[in-house]
Every structure is written in C-alpha cells, then in structure tokens.
PDB file of C-alpha atoms in Angstrom:
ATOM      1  CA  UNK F   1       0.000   0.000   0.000  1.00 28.00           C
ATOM      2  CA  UNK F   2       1.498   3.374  -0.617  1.00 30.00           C
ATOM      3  CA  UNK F   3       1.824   6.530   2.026  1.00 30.00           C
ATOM      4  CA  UNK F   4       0.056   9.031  -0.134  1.00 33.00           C
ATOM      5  CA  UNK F   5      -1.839  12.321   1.049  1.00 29.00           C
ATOM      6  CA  UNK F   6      -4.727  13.746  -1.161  1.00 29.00           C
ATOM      7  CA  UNK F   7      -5.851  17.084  -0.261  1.00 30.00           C
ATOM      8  CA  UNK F   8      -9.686  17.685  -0.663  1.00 32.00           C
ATOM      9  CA  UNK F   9     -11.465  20.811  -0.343  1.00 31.00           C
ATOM     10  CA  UNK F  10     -14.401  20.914   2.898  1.00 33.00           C
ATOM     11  CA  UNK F  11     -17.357  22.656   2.496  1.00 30.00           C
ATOM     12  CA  UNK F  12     -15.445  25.493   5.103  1.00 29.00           C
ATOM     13  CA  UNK F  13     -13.133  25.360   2.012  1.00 28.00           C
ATOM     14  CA  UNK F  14     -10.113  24.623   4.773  1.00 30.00           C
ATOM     15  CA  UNK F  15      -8.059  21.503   3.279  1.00 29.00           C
ATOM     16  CA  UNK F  16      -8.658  17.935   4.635  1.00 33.00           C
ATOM     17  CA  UNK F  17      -6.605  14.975   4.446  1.00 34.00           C
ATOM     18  CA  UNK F  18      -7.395  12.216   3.354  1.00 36.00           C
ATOM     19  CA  UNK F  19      -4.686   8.993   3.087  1.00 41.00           C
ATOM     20  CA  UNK F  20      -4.445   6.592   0.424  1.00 38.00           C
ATOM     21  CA  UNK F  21      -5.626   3.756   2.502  1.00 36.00           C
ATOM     22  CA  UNK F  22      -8.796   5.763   2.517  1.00 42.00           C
ATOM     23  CA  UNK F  23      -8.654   6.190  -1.353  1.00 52.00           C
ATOM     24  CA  UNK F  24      -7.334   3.720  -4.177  1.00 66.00           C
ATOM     25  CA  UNK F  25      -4.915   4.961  -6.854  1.00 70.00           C
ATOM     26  CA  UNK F  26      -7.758   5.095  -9.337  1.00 79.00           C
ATOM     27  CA  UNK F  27      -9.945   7.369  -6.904  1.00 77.00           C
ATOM     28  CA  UNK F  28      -7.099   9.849  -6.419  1.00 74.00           C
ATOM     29  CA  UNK F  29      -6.164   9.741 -10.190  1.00 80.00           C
ATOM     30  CA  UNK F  30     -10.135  10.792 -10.562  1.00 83.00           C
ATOM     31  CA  UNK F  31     -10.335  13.696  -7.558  1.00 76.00           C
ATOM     32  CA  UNK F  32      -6.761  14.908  -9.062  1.00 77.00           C
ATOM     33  CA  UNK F  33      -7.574  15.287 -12.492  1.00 80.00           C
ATOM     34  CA  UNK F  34     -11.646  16.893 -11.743  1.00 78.00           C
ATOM     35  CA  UNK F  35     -12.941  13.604 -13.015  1.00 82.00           C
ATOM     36  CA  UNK F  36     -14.623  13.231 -10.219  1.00 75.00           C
ATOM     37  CA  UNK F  37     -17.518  15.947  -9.083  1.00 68.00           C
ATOM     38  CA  UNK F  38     -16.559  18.148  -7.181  1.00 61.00           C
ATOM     39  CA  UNK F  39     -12.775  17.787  -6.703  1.00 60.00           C
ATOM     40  CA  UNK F  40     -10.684  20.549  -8.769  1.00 61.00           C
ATOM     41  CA  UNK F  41      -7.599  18.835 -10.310  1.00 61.00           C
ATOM     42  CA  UNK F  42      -4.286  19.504  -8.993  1.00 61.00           C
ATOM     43  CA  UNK F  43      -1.608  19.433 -10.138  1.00 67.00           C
ATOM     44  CA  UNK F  44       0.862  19.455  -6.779  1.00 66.00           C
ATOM     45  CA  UNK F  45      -1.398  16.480  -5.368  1.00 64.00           C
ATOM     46  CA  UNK F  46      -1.000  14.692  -8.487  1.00 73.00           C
ATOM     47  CA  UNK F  47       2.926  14.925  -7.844  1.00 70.00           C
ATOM     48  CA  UNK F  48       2.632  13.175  -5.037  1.00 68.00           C
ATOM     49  CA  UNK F  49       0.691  10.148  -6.290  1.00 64.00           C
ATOM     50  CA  UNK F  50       2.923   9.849  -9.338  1.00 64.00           C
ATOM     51  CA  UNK F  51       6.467  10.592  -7.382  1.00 67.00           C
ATOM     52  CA  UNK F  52       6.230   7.250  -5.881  1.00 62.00           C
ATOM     53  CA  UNK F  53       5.785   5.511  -8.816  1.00 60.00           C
ATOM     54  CA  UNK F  54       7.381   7.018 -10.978  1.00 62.00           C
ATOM     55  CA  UNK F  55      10.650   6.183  -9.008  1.00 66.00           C
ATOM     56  CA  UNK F  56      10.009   2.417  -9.396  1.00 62.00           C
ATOM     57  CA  UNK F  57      11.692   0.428 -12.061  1.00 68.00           C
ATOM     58  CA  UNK F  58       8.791   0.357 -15.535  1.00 61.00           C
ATOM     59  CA  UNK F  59       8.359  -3.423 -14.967  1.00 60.00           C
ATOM     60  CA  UNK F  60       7.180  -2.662 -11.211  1.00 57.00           C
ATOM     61  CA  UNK F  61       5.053   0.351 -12.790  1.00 56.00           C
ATOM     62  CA  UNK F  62       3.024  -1.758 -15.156  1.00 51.00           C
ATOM     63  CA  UNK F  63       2.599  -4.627 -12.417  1.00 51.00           C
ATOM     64  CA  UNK F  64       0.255  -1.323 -10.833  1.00 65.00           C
ATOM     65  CA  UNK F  65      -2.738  -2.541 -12.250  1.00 73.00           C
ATOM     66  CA  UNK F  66      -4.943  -0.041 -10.905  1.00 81.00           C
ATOM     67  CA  UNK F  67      -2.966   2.689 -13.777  1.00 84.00           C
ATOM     68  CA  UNK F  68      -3.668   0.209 -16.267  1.00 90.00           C
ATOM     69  CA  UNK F  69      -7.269  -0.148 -15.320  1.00 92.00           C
ATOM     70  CA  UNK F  70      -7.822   3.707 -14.913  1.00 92.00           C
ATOM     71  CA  UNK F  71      -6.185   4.525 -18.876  1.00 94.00           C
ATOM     72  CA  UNK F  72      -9.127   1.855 -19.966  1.00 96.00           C
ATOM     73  CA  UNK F  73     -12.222   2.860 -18.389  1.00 95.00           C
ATOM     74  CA  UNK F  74     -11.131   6.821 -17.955  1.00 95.00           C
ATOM     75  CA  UNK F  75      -8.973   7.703 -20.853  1.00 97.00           C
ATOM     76  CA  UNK F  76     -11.438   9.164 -23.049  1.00 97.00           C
ATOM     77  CA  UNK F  77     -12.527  11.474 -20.538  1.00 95.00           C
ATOM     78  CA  UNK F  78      -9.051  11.937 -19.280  1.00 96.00           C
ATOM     79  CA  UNK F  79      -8.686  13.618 -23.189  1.00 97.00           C
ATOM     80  CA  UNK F  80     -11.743  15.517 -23.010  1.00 96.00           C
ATOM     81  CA  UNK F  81     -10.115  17.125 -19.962  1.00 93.00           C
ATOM     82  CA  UNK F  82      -7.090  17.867 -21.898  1.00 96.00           C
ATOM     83  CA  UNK F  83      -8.389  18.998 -24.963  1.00 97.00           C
ATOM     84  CA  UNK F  84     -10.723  21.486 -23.033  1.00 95.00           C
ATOM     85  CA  UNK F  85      -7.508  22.638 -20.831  1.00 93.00           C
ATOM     86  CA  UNK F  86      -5.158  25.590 -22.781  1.00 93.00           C
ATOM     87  CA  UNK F  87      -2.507  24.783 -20.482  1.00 95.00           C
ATOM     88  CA  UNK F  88       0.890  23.647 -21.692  1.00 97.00           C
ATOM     89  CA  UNK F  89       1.377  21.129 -19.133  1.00 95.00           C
ATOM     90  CA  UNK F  90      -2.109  20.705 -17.242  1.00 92.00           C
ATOM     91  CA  UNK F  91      -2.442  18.173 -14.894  1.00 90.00           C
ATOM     92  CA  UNK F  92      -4.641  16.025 -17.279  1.00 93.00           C
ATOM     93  CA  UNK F  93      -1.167  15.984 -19.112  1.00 95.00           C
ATOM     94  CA  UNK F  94       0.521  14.961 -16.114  1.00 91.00           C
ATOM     95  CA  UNK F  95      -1.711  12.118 -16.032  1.00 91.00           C
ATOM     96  CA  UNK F  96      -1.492  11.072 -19.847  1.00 95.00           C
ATOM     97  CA  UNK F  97       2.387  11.473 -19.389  1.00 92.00           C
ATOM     98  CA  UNK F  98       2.660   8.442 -16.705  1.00 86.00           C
ATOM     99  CA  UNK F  99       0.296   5.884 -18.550  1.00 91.00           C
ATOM    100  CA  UNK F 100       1.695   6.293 -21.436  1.00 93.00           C
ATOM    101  CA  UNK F 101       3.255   2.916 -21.081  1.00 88.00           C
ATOM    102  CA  UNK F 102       0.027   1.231 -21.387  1.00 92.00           C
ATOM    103  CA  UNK F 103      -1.561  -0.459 -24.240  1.00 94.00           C
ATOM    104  CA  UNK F 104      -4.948   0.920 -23.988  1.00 97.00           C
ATOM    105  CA  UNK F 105      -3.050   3.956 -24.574  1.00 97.00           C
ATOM    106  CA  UNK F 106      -0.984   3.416 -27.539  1.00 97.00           C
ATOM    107  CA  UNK F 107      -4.404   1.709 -28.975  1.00 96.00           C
ATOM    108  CA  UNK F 108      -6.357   4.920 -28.499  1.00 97.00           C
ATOM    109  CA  UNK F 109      -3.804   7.731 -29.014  1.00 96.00           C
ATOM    110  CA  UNK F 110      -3.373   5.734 -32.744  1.00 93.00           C
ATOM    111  CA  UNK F 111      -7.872   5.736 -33.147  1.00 95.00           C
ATOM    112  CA  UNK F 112      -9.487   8.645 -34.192  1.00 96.00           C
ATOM    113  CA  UNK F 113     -10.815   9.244 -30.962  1.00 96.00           C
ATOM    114  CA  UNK F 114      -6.976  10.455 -30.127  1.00 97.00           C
ATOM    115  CA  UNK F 115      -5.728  11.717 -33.406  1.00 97.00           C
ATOM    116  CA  UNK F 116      -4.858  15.482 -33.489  1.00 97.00           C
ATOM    117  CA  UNK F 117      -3.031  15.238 -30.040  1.00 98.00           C
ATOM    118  CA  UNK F 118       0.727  16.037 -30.951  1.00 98.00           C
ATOM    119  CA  UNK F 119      -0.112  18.576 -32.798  1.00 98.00           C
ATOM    120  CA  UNK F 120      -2.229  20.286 -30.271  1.00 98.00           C
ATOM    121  CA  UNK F 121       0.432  19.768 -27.720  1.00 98.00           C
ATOM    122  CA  UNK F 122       2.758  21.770 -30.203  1.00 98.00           C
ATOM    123  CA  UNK F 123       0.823  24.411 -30.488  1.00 98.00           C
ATOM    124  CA  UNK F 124       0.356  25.059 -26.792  1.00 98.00           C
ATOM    125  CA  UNK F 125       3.822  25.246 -26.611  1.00 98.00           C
ATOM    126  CA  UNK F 126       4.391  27.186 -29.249  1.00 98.00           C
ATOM    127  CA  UNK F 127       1.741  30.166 -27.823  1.00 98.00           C
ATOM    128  CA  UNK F 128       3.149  29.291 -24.282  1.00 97.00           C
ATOM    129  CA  UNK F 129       6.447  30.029 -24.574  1.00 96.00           C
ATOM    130  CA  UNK F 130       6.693  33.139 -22.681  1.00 97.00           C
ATOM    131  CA  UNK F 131       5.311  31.559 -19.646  1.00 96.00           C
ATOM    132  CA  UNK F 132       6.981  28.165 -19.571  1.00 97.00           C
ATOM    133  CA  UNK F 133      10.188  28.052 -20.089  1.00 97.00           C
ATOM    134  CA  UNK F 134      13.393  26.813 -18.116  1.00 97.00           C
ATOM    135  CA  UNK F 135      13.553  30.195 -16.794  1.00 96.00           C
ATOM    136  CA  UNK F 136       9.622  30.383 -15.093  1.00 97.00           C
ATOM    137  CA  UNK F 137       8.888  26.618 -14.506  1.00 96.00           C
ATOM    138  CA  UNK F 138      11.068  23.897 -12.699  1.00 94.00           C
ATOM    139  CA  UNK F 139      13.470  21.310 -14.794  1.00 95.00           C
ATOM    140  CA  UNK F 140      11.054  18.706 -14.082  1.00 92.00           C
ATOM    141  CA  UNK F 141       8.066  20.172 -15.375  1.00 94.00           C
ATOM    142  CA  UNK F 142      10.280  20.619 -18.991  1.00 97.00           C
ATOM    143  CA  UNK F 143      11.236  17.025 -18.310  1.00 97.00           C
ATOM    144  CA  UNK F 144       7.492  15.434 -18.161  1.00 94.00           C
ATOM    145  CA  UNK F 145       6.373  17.994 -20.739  1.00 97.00           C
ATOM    146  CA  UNK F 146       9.706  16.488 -22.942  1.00 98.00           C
ATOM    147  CA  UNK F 147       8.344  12.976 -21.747  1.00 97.00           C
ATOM    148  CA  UNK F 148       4.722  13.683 -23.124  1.00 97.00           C
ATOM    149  CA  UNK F 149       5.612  15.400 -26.533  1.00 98.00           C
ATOM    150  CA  UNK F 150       8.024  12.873 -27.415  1.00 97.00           C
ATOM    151  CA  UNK F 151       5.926   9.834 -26.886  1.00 97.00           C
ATOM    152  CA  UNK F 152       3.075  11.693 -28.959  1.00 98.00           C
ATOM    153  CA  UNK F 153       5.090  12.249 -31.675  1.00 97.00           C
ATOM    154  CA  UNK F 154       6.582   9.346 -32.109  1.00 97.00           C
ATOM    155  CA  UNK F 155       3.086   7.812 -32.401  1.00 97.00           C
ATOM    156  CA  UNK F 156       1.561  10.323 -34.382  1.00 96.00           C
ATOM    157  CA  UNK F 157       4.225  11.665 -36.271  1.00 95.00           C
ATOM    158  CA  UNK F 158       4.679  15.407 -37.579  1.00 95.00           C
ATOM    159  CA  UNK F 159       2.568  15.166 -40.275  1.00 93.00           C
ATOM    160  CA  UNK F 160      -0.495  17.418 -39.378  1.00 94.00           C
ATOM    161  CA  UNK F 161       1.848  19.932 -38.055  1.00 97.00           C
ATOM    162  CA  UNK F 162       2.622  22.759 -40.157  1.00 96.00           C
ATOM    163  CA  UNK F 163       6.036  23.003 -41.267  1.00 96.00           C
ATOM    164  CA  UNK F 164       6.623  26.681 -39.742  1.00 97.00           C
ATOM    165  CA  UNK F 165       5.344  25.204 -36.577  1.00 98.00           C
ATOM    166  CA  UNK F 166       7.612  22.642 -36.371  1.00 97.00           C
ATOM    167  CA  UNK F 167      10.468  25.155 -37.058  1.00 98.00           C
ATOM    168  CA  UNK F 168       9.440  27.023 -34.419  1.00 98.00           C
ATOM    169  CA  UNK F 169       9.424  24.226 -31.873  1.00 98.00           C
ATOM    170  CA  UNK F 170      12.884  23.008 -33.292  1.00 98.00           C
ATOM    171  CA  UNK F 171      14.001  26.836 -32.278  1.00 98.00           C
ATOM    172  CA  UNK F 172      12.322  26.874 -28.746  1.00 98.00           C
ATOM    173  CA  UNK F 173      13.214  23.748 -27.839  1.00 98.00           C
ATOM    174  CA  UNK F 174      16.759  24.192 -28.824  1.00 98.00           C
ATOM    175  CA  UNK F 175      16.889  27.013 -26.567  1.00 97.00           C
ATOM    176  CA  UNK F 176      15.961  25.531 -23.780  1.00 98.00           C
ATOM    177  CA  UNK F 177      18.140  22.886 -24.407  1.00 98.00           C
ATOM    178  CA  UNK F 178      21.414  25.288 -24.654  1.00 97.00           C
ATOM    179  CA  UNK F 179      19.915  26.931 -21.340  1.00 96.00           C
ATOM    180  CA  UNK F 180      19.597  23.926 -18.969  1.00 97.00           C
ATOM    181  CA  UNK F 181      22.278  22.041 -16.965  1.00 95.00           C
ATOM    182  CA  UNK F 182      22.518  19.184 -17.485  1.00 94.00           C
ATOM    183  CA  UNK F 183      19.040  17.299 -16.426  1.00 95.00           C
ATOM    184  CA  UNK F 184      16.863  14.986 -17.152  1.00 96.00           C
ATOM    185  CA  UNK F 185      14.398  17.964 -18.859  1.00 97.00           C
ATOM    186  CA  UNK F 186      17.550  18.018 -21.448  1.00 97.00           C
ATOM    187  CA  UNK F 187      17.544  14.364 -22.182  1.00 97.00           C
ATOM    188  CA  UNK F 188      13.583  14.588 -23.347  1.00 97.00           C
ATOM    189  CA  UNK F 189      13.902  17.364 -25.137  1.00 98.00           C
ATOM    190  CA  UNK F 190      16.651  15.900 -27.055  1.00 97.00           C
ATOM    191  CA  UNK F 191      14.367  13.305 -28.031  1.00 96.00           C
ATOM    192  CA  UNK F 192      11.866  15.980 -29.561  1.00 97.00           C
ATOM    193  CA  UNK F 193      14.593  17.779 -31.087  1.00 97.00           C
ATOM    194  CA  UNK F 194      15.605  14.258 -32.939  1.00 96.00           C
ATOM    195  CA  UNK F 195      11.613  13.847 -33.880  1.00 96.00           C
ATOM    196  CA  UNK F 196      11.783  16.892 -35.501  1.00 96.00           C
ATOM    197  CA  UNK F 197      14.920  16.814 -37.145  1.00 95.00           C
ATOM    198  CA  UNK F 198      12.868  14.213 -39.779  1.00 86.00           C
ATOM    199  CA  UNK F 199      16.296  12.479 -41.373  1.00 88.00           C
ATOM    200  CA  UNK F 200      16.949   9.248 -42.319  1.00 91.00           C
ATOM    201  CA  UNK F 201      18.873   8.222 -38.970  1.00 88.00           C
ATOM    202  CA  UNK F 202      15.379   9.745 -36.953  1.00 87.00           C
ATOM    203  CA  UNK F 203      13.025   8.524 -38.785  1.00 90.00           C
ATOM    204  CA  UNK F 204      14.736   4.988 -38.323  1.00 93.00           C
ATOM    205  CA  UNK F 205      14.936   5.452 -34.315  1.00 91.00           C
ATOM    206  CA  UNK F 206      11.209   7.020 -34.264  1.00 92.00           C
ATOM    207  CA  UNK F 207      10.179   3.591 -35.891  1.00 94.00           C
ATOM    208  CA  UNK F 208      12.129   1.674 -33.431  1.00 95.00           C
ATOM    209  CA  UNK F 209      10.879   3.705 -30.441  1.00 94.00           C
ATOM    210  CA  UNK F 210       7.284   3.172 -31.875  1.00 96.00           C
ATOM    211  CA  UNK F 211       7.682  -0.133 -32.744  1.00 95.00           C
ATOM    212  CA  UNK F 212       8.017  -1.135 -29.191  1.00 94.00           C
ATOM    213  CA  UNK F 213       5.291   1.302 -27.978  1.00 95.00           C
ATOM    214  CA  UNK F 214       2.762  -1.089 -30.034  1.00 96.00           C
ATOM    215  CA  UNK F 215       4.663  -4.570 -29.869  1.00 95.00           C
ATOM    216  CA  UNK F 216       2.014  -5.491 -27.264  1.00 93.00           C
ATOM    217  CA  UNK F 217      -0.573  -4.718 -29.420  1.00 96.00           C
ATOM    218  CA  UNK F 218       0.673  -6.850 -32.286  1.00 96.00           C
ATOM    219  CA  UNK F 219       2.817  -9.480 -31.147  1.00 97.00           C
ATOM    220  CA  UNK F 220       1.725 -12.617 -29.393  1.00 98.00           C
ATOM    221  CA  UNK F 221       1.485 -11.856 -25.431  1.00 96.00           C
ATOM    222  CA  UNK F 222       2.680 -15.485 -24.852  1.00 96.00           C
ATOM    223  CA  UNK F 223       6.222 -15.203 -23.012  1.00 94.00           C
ATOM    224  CA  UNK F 224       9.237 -16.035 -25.728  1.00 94.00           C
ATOM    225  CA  UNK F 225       6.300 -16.345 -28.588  1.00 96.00           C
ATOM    226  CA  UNK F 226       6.585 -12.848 -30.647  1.00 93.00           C
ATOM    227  CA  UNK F 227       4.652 -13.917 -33.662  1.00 96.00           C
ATOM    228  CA  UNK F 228       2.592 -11.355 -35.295  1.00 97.00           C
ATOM    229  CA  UNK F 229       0.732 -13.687 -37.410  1.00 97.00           C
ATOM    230  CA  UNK F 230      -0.908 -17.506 -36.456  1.00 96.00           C
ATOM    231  CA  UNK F 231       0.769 -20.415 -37.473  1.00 88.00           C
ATOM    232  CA  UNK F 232      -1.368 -20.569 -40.993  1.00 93.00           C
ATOM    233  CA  UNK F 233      -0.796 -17.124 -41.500  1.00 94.00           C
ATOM    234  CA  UNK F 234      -4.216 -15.841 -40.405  1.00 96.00           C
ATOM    235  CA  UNK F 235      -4.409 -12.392 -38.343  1.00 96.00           C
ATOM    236  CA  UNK F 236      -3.983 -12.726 -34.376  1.00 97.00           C
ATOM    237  CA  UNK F 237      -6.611 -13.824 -32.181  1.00 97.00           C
ATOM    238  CA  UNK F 238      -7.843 -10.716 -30.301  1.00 96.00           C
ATOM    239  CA  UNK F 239      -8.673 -11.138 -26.376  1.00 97.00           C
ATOM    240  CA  UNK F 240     -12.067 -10.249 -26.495  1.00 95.00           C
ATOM    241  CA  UNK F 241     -11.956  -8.339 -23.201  1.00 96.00           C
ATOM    242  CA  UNK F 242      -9.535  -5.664 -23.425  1.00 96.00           C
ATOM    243  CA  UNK F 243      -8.977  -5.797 -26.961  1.00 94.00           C
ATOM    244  CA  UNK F 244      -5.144  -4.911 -26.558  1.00 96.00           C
ATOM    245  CA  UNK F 245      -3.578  -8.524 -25.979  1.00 97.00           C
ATOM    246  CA  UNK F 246      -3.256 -10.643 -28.942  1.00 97.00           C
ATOM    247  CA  UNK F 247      -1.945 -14.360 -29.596  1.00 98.00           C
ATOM    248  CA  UNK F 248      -0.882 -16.772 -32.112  1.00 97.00           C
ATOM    249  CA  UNK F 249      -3.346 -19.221 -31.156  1.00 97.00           C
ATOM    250  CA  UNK F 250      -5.488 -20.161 -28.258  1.00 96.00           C
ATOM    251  CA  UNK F 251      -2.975 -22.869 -26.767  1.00 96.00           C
ATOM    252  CA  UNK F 252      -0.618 -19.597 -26.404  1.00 97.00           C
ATOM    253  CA  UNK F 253      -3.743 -17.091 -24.999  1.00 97.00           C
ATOM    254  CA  UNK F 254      -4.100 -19.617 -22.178  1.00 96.00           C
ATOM    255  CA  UNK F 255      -0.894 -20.060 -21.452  1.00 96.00           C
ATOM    256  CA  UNK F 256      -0.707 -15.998 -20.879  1.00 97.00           C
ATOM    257  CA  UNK F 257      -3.621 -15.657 -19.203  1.00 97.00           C
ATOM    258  CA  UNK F 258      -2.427 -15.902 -15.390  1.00 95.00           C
ATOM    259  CA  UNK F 259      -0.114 -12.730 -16.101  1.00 92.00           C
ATOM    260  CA  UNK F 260      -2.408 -11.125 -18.519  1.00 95.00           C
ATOM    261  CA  UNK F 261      -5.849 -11.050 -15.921  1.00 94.00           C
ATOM    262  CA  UNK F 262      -5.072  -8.668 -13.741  1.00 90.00           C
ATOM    263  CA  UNK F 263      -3.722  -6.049 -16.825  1.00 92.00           C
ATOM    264  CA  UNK F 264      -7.076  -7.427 -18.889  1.00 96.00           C
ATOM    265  CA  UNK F 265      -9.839  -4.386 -18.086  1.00 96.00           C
ATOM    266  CA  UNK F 266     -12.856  -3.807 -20.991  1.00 95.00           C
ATOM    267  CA  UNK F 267     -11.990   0.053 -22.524  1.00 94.00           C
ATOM    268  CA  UNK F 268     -14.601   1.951 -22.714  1.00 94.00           C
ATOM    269  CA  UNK F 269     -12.812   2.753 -26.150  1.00 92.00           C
TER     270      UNK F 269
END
C-alpha cells in the first residue's frame, strides 16, 4: 500500500486529508484530475501520487494494475479534460504522461478518438512560450512535458503539423536545451529535437521507439512467442476483453492468461 496524502477541499473550504488507505490509486487519479464531481484537479497532489511511482523500475510500474485499469475505463474522458484545458502542461497531461506505457493507450492515441493530439500539444507550446520556459517553470516540469511530446510524436508523427510550426518548436526547444544544466528535462527534449529533425537516422529510431510502444498490441502476449501472425498465416486472435492482448493461437492465450488477468480491463474505447 502506498503513504500518499490527497488534499480535498471541505465545504469550510479549509483543506482535509485524506490517506491513500482511505482512497485507491484510481480514486485519487479521478479527484486529481476533476474527473470526479466536485474535486478541482491539482496538479501538486497529483505529484505526489505519481512521485512514488514514478521512481520504481517500468516493470514494477506496469505490475500497478490499478494505472492500467484507470487509462481503460477513464482515458477518453481523461482527453476531453485535456483537450478542453489551454494549459501547456495541465495536470490532465501529467496524467497522460505516466500511462503512457500502457496499451490501452498506444491503442487509443493511434484511433481517431486520439488523433490530433501532438499537434495540439505543439501548439500550446508554441503560444506558451513566454510563460513556460526553463527560466519560469522547474526542470522537471520541462522534463514530463519532454516525456509527453516525445511519446506523442513518435506515435503520431509530424505530419499534421505545419512546417513553420515545427520550425518554431525546433528553435524553442533548442533554446531551452542550450539553457539547462545538465538534467533529465535536457535528455527529453533531445528526443523531440531528434523527432523533428525528420532524417533518415530519426526517422529509423522514431520507428524503433514506436515499434516497441505497439509490440504489445501486435505481437503474441505469450512469453518467448513474438509472432505477429498464427501459425497458418491468419491475423492474431484478439482477447475479447480488453482488446489490446493478442496471440498466435489459443494454446498460447491460455498459457498468458495468469499474467495477462489482472492487466485485462474492458476500454470503454
């Protein structure tokens, strides 16, 4: 069980605390991100639920199953939250940013239903730029913001982003880049920079990155199996829960299924 405080406002509007034995990781995900009536988001409370796991190894993150059961029944309100938001790093993004690792996302940031994202997240930045910046927000907010944009381009791509934009981003990110020790924040926004860059050596690591982003969603979830295809060349069997796990055969979906039932959750997507 984690030691994790959520702050809640009382009807005298003083703040009340409330533990996290008192409220699962999904609930607090929810009253953090104003999913759930009532609660305004926050983005310092959020910090506190993610800092613990985010300092676990990713293994030991995706063994949380309650983040992997919120991003299926709550991610498309999760984007309605962030498309509504003009924030450049909002605390819907926050969220988005840490289950990014899931399936259920990489399944619905590549459906219609999540299409447009990347480019939207540019152009917040872009008409941000005067008020975040190395010099007005803290290395680790440039990091997570780094974190987000990467991921979303390398799924999307830069296609639907106008070419002046992406110039522009180039610029500002470069800047910040040139005015940051040497942090974390300047590792991710390397990786943008490299996204943008669009050569033949980027375009080949963007593929890589994104073709392990979506190998759960296309090769068989049996352990040491990896075929994308059954044996007679038919297309995978589907789990007909959650839609994101896919085998080779039924032999092989039964042989993953005491890992893959407590990650198996029906989207709402």
């Amino acid at each position: 069980m984690y030691i994790c405080l959520y702050m809640v406002r009382g009807r005298s509007s003083q703040l009340s605390l409330i533990n996290l034995f008192d409220m699962t990781i999904i609930e607090n995900l929810l009253a953090s991100s104003g999913l759930i009536e009532g609660h305004e988001g926050s983005s310092q409370l959020l910090h506190m639920q993610l800092g613990i796991v985010q300092a676990m190894p990713r293994p030991e993150q995706y063994k949380i199953y309650q983040f992997v059961e919120f991003t299926a029944k709550y991610l498309p309100a999760l984007v309605e939250k962030y498309r509504a938001s003009d924030a450049v790093l909002g605390v819907a993004a926050l969220i988005l940013n840490n289950i990014t690792f899931t399936p259920y996302f990489v399944r619905f940031i590549n459906s219609p239903a999540g299409a447009g994202l990347a480019a939207l997240q540019v152009k917040r930045i872009l008409e941000g730029k005067d008020t975040f910046n190395p010099q007005t927000v803290a290395d680790t907010e440039i990091a997570e913001l780094g974190q987000l944009l990467s991921t979303l381009l390398v799924l999307q791509g830069v296609d639907d982003i106008p070419a002046d934009d992406q110039k522009k981003l180039y610029d500002q990110i470069l800047q910040w880049v040139r005015t940051m020790p040497p942090v974390f924040a300047v590792e991710t926004c390397e990786r943008c920079l490299m996204i943008l860059e669009n050569d033949t050596e980027s375009r080949e690591m963007q593929g890589m990155v994104k073709a392990s982003l979506e190998k759960g969603l296309k090769e068989c979830g049996a352990p040491g199996c990896g075929r994308k295809v059954q044996s007679d060349g038919s297309v995978m069997l589907q789990c007909s829960k959650c839609k994101v796990a896919v085998y080779c055969g039924t032999g092989h979906q039964k042989q993953a299924w005491a890992a893959h039932k407590s990650l198996c959750f029906e989207a709402t997507f």
